[in-house]
Tab-separated table of C-alpha atoms in Angstrom:
chain	number	residue	atom	x	y	z
A	16	MET	CA	-75.686	33.363	61.139
A	17	ALA	CA	-78.457	35.133	59.272
A	18	SER	CA	-81.003	36.464	61.698
A	19	SER	CA	-84.566	35.244	61.415
A	20	HIS	CA	-86.930	38.078	60.737
A	21	ARG	CA	-90.525	38.031	61.760
A	22	ASP	CA	-93.128	38.362	59.039
A	23	VAL	CA	-93.991	42.016	58.670
A	24	HIS	CA	-96.202	44.031	56.399
A	25	TRP	CA	-94.140	45.984	53.907
A	26	GLN	CA	-95.623	49.122	52.446
A	27	GLU	CA	-94.696	51.056	49.328
A	28	THR	CA	-94.500	54.805	48.899
A	29	THR	CA	-94.111	56.469	45.512
A	30	LEU	CA	-91.904	59.514	45.890
A	31	THR	CA	-92.584	62.766	44.083
A	32	ASP	CA	-89.926	61.864	41.490
A	33	GLY	CA	-91.674	58.547	40.765
A	34	ARG	CA	-89.274	56.210	42.568
A	35	VAL	CA	-90.891	53.530	44.722
A	36	VAL	CA	-89.646	52.922	48.271
A	37	ALA	CA	-90.480	49.801	50.282
A	38	TRP	CA	-90.615	50.242	54.054
A	39	HIS	CA	-92.179	48.930	57.206
A	40	ARG	CA	-92.790	50.047	60.752
A	41	ARG	CA	-92.856	47.910	63.890
A	42	GLY	CA	-92.737	48.187	67.668
A	43	SER	CA	-93.822	51.069	69.873
A	44	GLY	CA	-92.112	53.960	71.579
A	45	PRO	CA	-89.918	56.832	70.384
A	46	PRO	CA	-89.126	56.520	66.668
A	47	VAL	CA	-85.830	55.243	65.289
A	48	VAL	CA	-85.028	55.080	61.567
A	49	LEU	CA	-82.482	52.550	60.262
A	50	CYS	CA	-80.572	53.458	57.082
A	51	HIS	CA	-78.571	50.875	55.127
A	52	GLY	CA	-75.699	51.308	52.687
A	53	THR	CA	-74.416	49.691	49.514
A	54	PRO	CA	-74.658	47.007	48.244
A	55	TRP	CA	-76.963	46.069	51.074
A	56	SER	CA	-80.593	46.589	52.028
A	57	SER	CA	-82.483	46.912	55.288
A	58	VAL	CA	-81.873	43.187	55.808
A	59	VAL	CA	-78.564	44.044	57.506
A	60	TRP	CA	-80.543	45.740	60.298
A	61	HIS	CA	-82.982	42.917	61.039
A	62	GLN	CA	-81.311	41.716	64.239
A	63	ILE	CA	-80.923	45.281	65.523
A	64	ALA	CA	-84.584	45.931	64.705
A	65	ASP	CA	-85.528	42.856	66.728
A	66	ASP	CA	-83.572	44.266	69.671
A	67	LEU	CA	-85.034	47.765	69.421
A	68	ASP	CA	-88.715	47.221	68.734
A	69	HIS	CA	-89.463	46.364	72.379
A	70	SER	CA	-88.849	49.987	73.356
A	71	ARG	CA	-88.887	51.898	70.065
A	72	THR	CA	-90.992	52.305	66.954
A	73	VAL	CA	-88.578	51.064	64.302
A	74	TYR	CA	-88.679	52.257	60.692
A	75	LEU	CA	-86.854	50.119	58.120
A	76	TRP	CA	-86.621	51.125	54.477
A	77	ASP	CA	-84.838	50.030	51.328
A	78	MET	CA	-83.337	52.840	49.312
A	79	PRO	CA	-84.523	53.003	45.671
A	80	GLY	CA	-82.346	50.618	43.684
A	81	PHE	CA	-81.963	48.221	46.624
A	82	GLY	CA	-83.825	45.338	48.267
A	83	ARG	CA	-87.595	45.490	47.870
A	84	SER	CA	-87.609	49.001	46.410
A	85	SER	CA	-87.706	49.795	42.701
A	86	MET	CA	-84.696	48.618	40.676
A	87	VAL	CA	-85.822	49.997	37.319
A	88	GLY	CA	-83.098	51.102	34.956
A	89	GLY	CA	-82.356	54.769	34.515
A	90	GLN	CA	-83.562	55.944	37.921
A	91	ASP	CA	-81.531	58.302	40.073
A	92	VAL	CA	-79.877	56.302	42.855
A	93	SER	CA	-77.171	58.835	43.693
A	94	ILE	CA	-76.451	59.783	47.287
A	95	ALA	CA	-78.159	63.131	46.696
A	96	ALA	CA	-81.291	61.337	45.474
A	97	GLN	CA	-81.282	59.019	48.495
A	98	ILE	CA	-81.013	62.048	50.789
A	99	ARG	CA	-84.131	63.447	49.137
A	100	ALA	CA	-85.846	60.077	49.551
A	101	LEU	CA	-85.182	59.972	53.297
A	102	THR	CA	-86.272	63.581	53.714
A	103	GLU	CA	-89.537	62.850	51.932
A	104	LEU	CA	-90.120	59.661	53.924
A	105	LEU	CA	-89.729	61.537	57.205
A	106	ASP	CA	-92.662	63.669	56.062
A	107	VAL	CA	-94.667	60.598	55.006
A	108	TRP	CA	-94.043	59.046	58.422
A	109	ASP	CA	-94.744	62.371	60.173
A	110	LEU	CA	-91.500	62.159	62.138
A	111	GLU	CA	-90.243	65.446	63.520
A	112	ARG	CA	-87.227	64.279	65.522
A	113	PRO	CA	-86.412	60.571	65.199
A	114	ALA	CA	-83.248	58.834	66.265
A	115	VAL	CA	-81.367	57.652	63.174
A	116	ILE	CA	-78.959	54.717	62.931
A	117	ALA	CA	-77.038	54.530	59.673
A	118	HIS	CA	-74.393	52.370	58.001
A	119	ASP	CA	-72.101	52.991	55.034
A	120	VAL	CA	-73.744	55.263	52.419
A	121	GLY	CA	-76.733	55.446	54.761
A	122	GLY	CA	-74.569	57.630	56.996
A	123	ALA	CA	-74.133	60.197	54.240
A	124	VAL	CA	-77.875	60.003	53.586
A	125	ALA	CA	-78.723	60.623	57.246
A	126	LEU	CA	-76.204	63.442	57.614
A	127	GLY	CA	-77.428	64.971	54.365
A	128	ALA	CA	-81.020	65.012	55.581
A	129	HIS	CA	-79.883	66.661	58.823
A	130	LEU	CA	-77.422	69.195	57.396
A	131	LEU	CA	-78.712	69.966	53.907
A	132	HIS	CA	-82.453	69.653	54.567
A	133	ARG	CA	-82.410	70.740	58.212
A	134	ARG	CA	-84.151	67.651	59.559
A	135	ALA	CA	-83.965	67.489	63.350
A	136	MET	CA	-82.845	64.193	64.863
A	137	GLU	CA	-82.942	62.962	68.441
A	138	ARG	CA	-79.613	61.184	68.032
A	139	LEU	CA	-77.349	59.900	65.287
A	140	VAL	CA	-75.556	56.561	65.476
A	141	LEU	CA	-73.151	56.246	62.544
A	142	VAL	CA	-71.625	52.847	61.735
A	143	ASP	CA	-68.667	52.617	59.303
A	144	ILE	CA	-70.122	55.386	57.185
A	145	VAL	CA	-69.283	56.853	53.792
A	146	THR	CA	-68.579	60.559	54.179
A	147	LEU	CA	-64.932	61.568	54.533
A	148	ARG	CA	-62.468	61.023	51.719
A	149	PRO	CA	-61.150	58.594	50.722
A	150	TRP	CA	-64.101	56.240	50.505
A	151	GLY	CA	-64.800	53.251	48.312
A	152	SER	CA	-62.508	50.257	47.880
A	153	PRO	CA	-60.191	50.082	44.819
A	154	PHE	CA	-62.679	47.629	43.294
A	155	PHE	CA	-65.542	50.049	43.965
A	156	ARG	CA	-63.688	52.844	42.184
A	157	LEU	CA	-62.836	50.570	39.254
A	158	VAL	CA	-66.481	49.591	38.786
A	159	ARG	CA	-67.648	53.184	39.215
A	160	ASP	CA	-65.411	54.299	36.361
A	161	HIS	CA	-66.272	51.380	34.041
A	162	ALA	CA	-69.847	50.456	34.993
A	163	ASP	CA	-70.985	49.980	31.386
A	164	VAL	CA	-68.390	47.243	30.901
A	165	PHE	CA	-69.321	45.423	34.108
A	166	MET	CA	-73.018	45.537	33.210
A	167	GLN	CA	-72.184	43.325	30.215
A	168	LEU	CA	-70.456	40.571	32.199
A	169	PRO	CA	-71.835	37.049	31.684
A	170	PRO	CA	-74.097	36.113	34.632
A	171	ALA	CA	-71.684	33.517	36.057
A	172	LEU	CA	-68.797	35.993	36.143
A	173	HIS	CA	-71.043	38.653	37.635
A	174	GLU	CA	-72.164	36.282	40.383
A	175	GLY	CA	-68.585	35.364	41.255
A	176	LEU	CA	-67.639	39.031	41.415
A	177	VAL	CA	-70.564	39.948	43.668
A	178	ARG	CA	-69.850	37.056	46.024
A	179	ALA	CA	-66.174	37.966	46.327
A	180	TYR	CA	-66.992	41.638	46.827
A	181	ILE	CA	-69.481	40.956	49.610
A	182	ARG	CA	-67.176	38.457	51.324
A	183	GLY	CA	-64.548	41.178	51.498
A	184	ALA	CA	-66.790	43.364	53.656
A	185	SER	CA	-66.639	40.912	56.561
A	186	TYR	CA	-63.644	40.316	58.812
A	187	ARG	CA	-65.074	36.962	59.838
A	188	GLU	CA	-66.286	34.564	57.170
A	189	LEU	CA	-69.969	35.042	56.411
A	190	ASP	CA	-72.000	31.871	56.835
A	191	ALA	CA	-73.760	30.496	53.763
A	192	PRO	CA	-77.309	31.693	54.627
A	193	THR	CA	-76.101	35.239	55.303
A	194	GLN	CA	-74.078	35.338	52.121
A	195	GLU	CA	-77.069	34.148	50.090
A	196	LEU	CA	-79.264	36.775	51.743
A	197	LEU	CA	-76.886	39.557	50.720
A	198	VAL	CA	-76.017	38.268	47.251
A	199	ALA	CA	-79.451	37.166	45.995
A	200	PRO	CA	-80.943	40.588	45.091
A	201	TRP	CA	-78.149	41.237	42.590
A	202	LEU	CA	-78.167	37.982	40.602
A	203	SER	CA	-81.120	38.540	38.265
A	204	ALA	CA	-80.712	40.470	35.013
A	205	VAL	CA	-82.382	43.485	36.627
A	206	GLY	CA	-80.288	43.059	39.760
A	207	GLN	CA	-77.046	42.988	37.765
A	208	GLN	CA	-77.847	46.303	36.097
A	209	ALA	CA	-78.932	47.811	39.419
A	210	PHE	CA	-75.767	46.615	41.182
A	211	TYR	CA	-73.458	48.504	38.854
A	212	ALA	CA	-75.791	51.479	38.450
A	213	GLN	CA	-75.753	52.297	42.162
A	214	ILE	CA	-71.956	52.067	42.263
A	215	ALA	CA	-71.607	54.241	39.157
A	216	GLN	CA	-73.741	56.966	40.740
A	217	CYS	CA	-71.881	57.099	44.081
A	218	ARG	CA	-69.805	60.257	43.706
A	219	THR	CA	-67.818	62.346	46.149
A	220	GLN	CA	-69.499	65.494	44.842
A	221	ASP	CA	-72.579	64.386	46.807
A	222	THR	CA	-70.660	63.970	50.056
A	223	GLU	CA	-68.464	67.075	49.859
A	224	PRO	CA	-71.296	69.500	50.814
A	225	ILE	CA	-71.941	67.296	53.857
A	226	VAL	CA	-68.279	67.259	54.881
A	227	ASP	CA	-68.161	71.048	54.572
A	228	ARG	CA	-70.957	71.335	57.161
A	229	LEU	CA	-70.093	68.624	59.679
A	230	ALA	CA	-69.352	71.291	62.288
A	231	GLU	CA	-73.045	72.255	62.061
A	232	VAL	CA	-74.347	68.890	63.325
A	233	THR	CA	-76.637	69.723	66.246
A	234	THR	CA	-77.672	66.261	67.389
A	235	PRO	CA	-75.796	63.985	69.828
A	236	THR	CA	-73.692	61.672	67.678
A	237	THR	CA	-72.142	58.276	68.351
A	238	ILE	CA	-69.715	56.755	65.840
A	239	LEU	CA	-69.086	52.991	65.775
A	240	TRP	CA	-66.472	51.465	63.480
A	241	GLY	CA	-65.156	47.993	62.778
A	242	ASN	CA	-61.477	48.061	63.671
A	243	GLU	CA	-60.703	45.730	60.743
A	244	ASP	CA	-62.782	47.544	58.103
A	245	ALA	CA	-61.046	46.837	54.775
A	246	TRP	CA	-63.362	49.155	52.836
A	247	ILE	CA	-63.172	52.350	54.892
A	248	PRO	CA	-60.176	52.516	57.263
A	249	ALA	CA	-60.958	52.735	60.963
A	250	GLU	CA	-58.837	55.882	61.276
A	251	GLN	CA	-61.778	57.682	59.693
A	252	ALA	CA	-63.739	57.169	62.912
A	253	SER	CA	-61.492	59.516	64.870
A	254	ARG	CA	-61.362	62.019	61.998
A	255	LEU	CA	-65.130	62.018	61.752
A	256	ALA	CA	-65.546	62.390	65.510
A	257	ALA	CA	-63.176	65.365	65.465
A	258	SER	CA	-65.307	67.000	62.753
A	259	ILE	CA	-68.672	66.652	64.538
A	260	PRO	CA	-69.237	68.665	67.733
A	261	ASP	CA	-69.053	66.486	70.864
A	262	ALA	CA	-69.222	63.242	68.877
A	263	LYS	CA	-68.102	60.059	70.607
A	264	PHE	CA	-66.518	57.136	68.781
A	265	THR	CA	-65.844	53.499	69.595
A	266	LEU	CA	-63.845	50.973	67.596
A	267	VAL	CA	-65.381	47.506	67.450
A	268	PRO	CA	-62.646	44.843	67.713
A	269	GLU	CA	-62.408	41.945	65.263
A	270	ALA	CA	-65.059	43.452	63.006
A	271	GLY	CA	-64.895	44.586	59.405
A	272	HIS	CA	-67.233	46.787	57.410
A	273	LEU	CA	-70.170	44.477	58.110
A	274	VAL	CA	-70.141	44.953	61.868
A	275	HIS	CA	-73.740	43.674	61.877
A	276	TYR	CA	-72.487	40.146	61.192
A	277	ASP	CA	-68.946	40.262	62.579
A	278	ALA	CA	-69.951	41.526	66.038
A	279	PRO	CA	-73.764	41.574	66.203
A	280	ASP	CA	-74.135	41.381	69.972
A	281	LEU	CA	-71.543	44.068	70.658
A	282	LEU	CA	-73.054	46.325	67.996
A	283	ALA	CA	-76.501	45.876	69.539
A	284	ARG	CA	-75.191	46.756	73.002
A	285	GLN	CA	-73.389	49.840	71.730
A	286	ILE	CA	-76.491	51.069	69.909
A	287	GLN	CA	-78.712	50.457	72.923
A	288	ALA	CA	-76.207	52.288	75.129
A	289	ALA	CA	-76.158	55.272	72.779
A	290	LEU	CA	-79.945	55.507	72.724
A	291	MET	CA	-80.259	55.011	76.484
A	292	GLN	CA	-77.590	57.628	77.134
A	293	HIS	CA	-79.675	60.193	75.329
A	294	ASP	CA	-82.795	59.064	77.181
A	295	ASP	CA	-80.923	59.678	80.454
A	296	GLU	CA	-79.794	63.116	79.261
A	297	LYS	CA	-83.423	64.128	78.720
A	298	HIS	CA	-84.378	63.420	82.342
């Protein structure tokens, strides 16, 4: 079921390129930054944030083009632009070496900040991430290549498409409240344009420089992957682990791309174990 999320104070930061990012900070302790993917927002991390904020300072943010952040037409929402956004936010938050937990495109964003912008990280936890080829479902690639056509769909057809697309990310059936939570941001006129714009701008040319430098990852890395991921095959977990020095990977049974909802308790335990393992290594 959709997790209840405590009322928090969201802040907005205007980046140097003019894009507006919504974010909030909660809890106390060593910092951990949670990065979402597409077509999601930080809402997918709410239960994990609830679990972590007893021992960590948790930073949640919505990438430009998603959630509470700016959805204005014409803005750059490419993976490269999101990498720059995270890099700039780390400066705004004055974080020198946070732990980072990332899902889907958020994984490419986190790795890009680490490898291309040399941002130190205490630990990386990567969940069903977009990095290695091939990535993107056949539907994703179809929309990416014909975004202008999809932007002109009648609202009812667009809504049906978004609902079907999001349902396909879960191995277990999403309950109604969770589905509404994930679908709602994309159903307005602005949301429809933003939905297809962010897909159109997701290109492998932004992930290839990251793939080329995976052997340079210098932070302890844990990879978690839904064994039934229909969007990005689970075999990528072992390939990714083999590309990152000393990375460890675990397959999550009976979970699809949205591990957060298919196996929330197991995901929470695996993340806590990864963070605690690094805490033990420091002592």
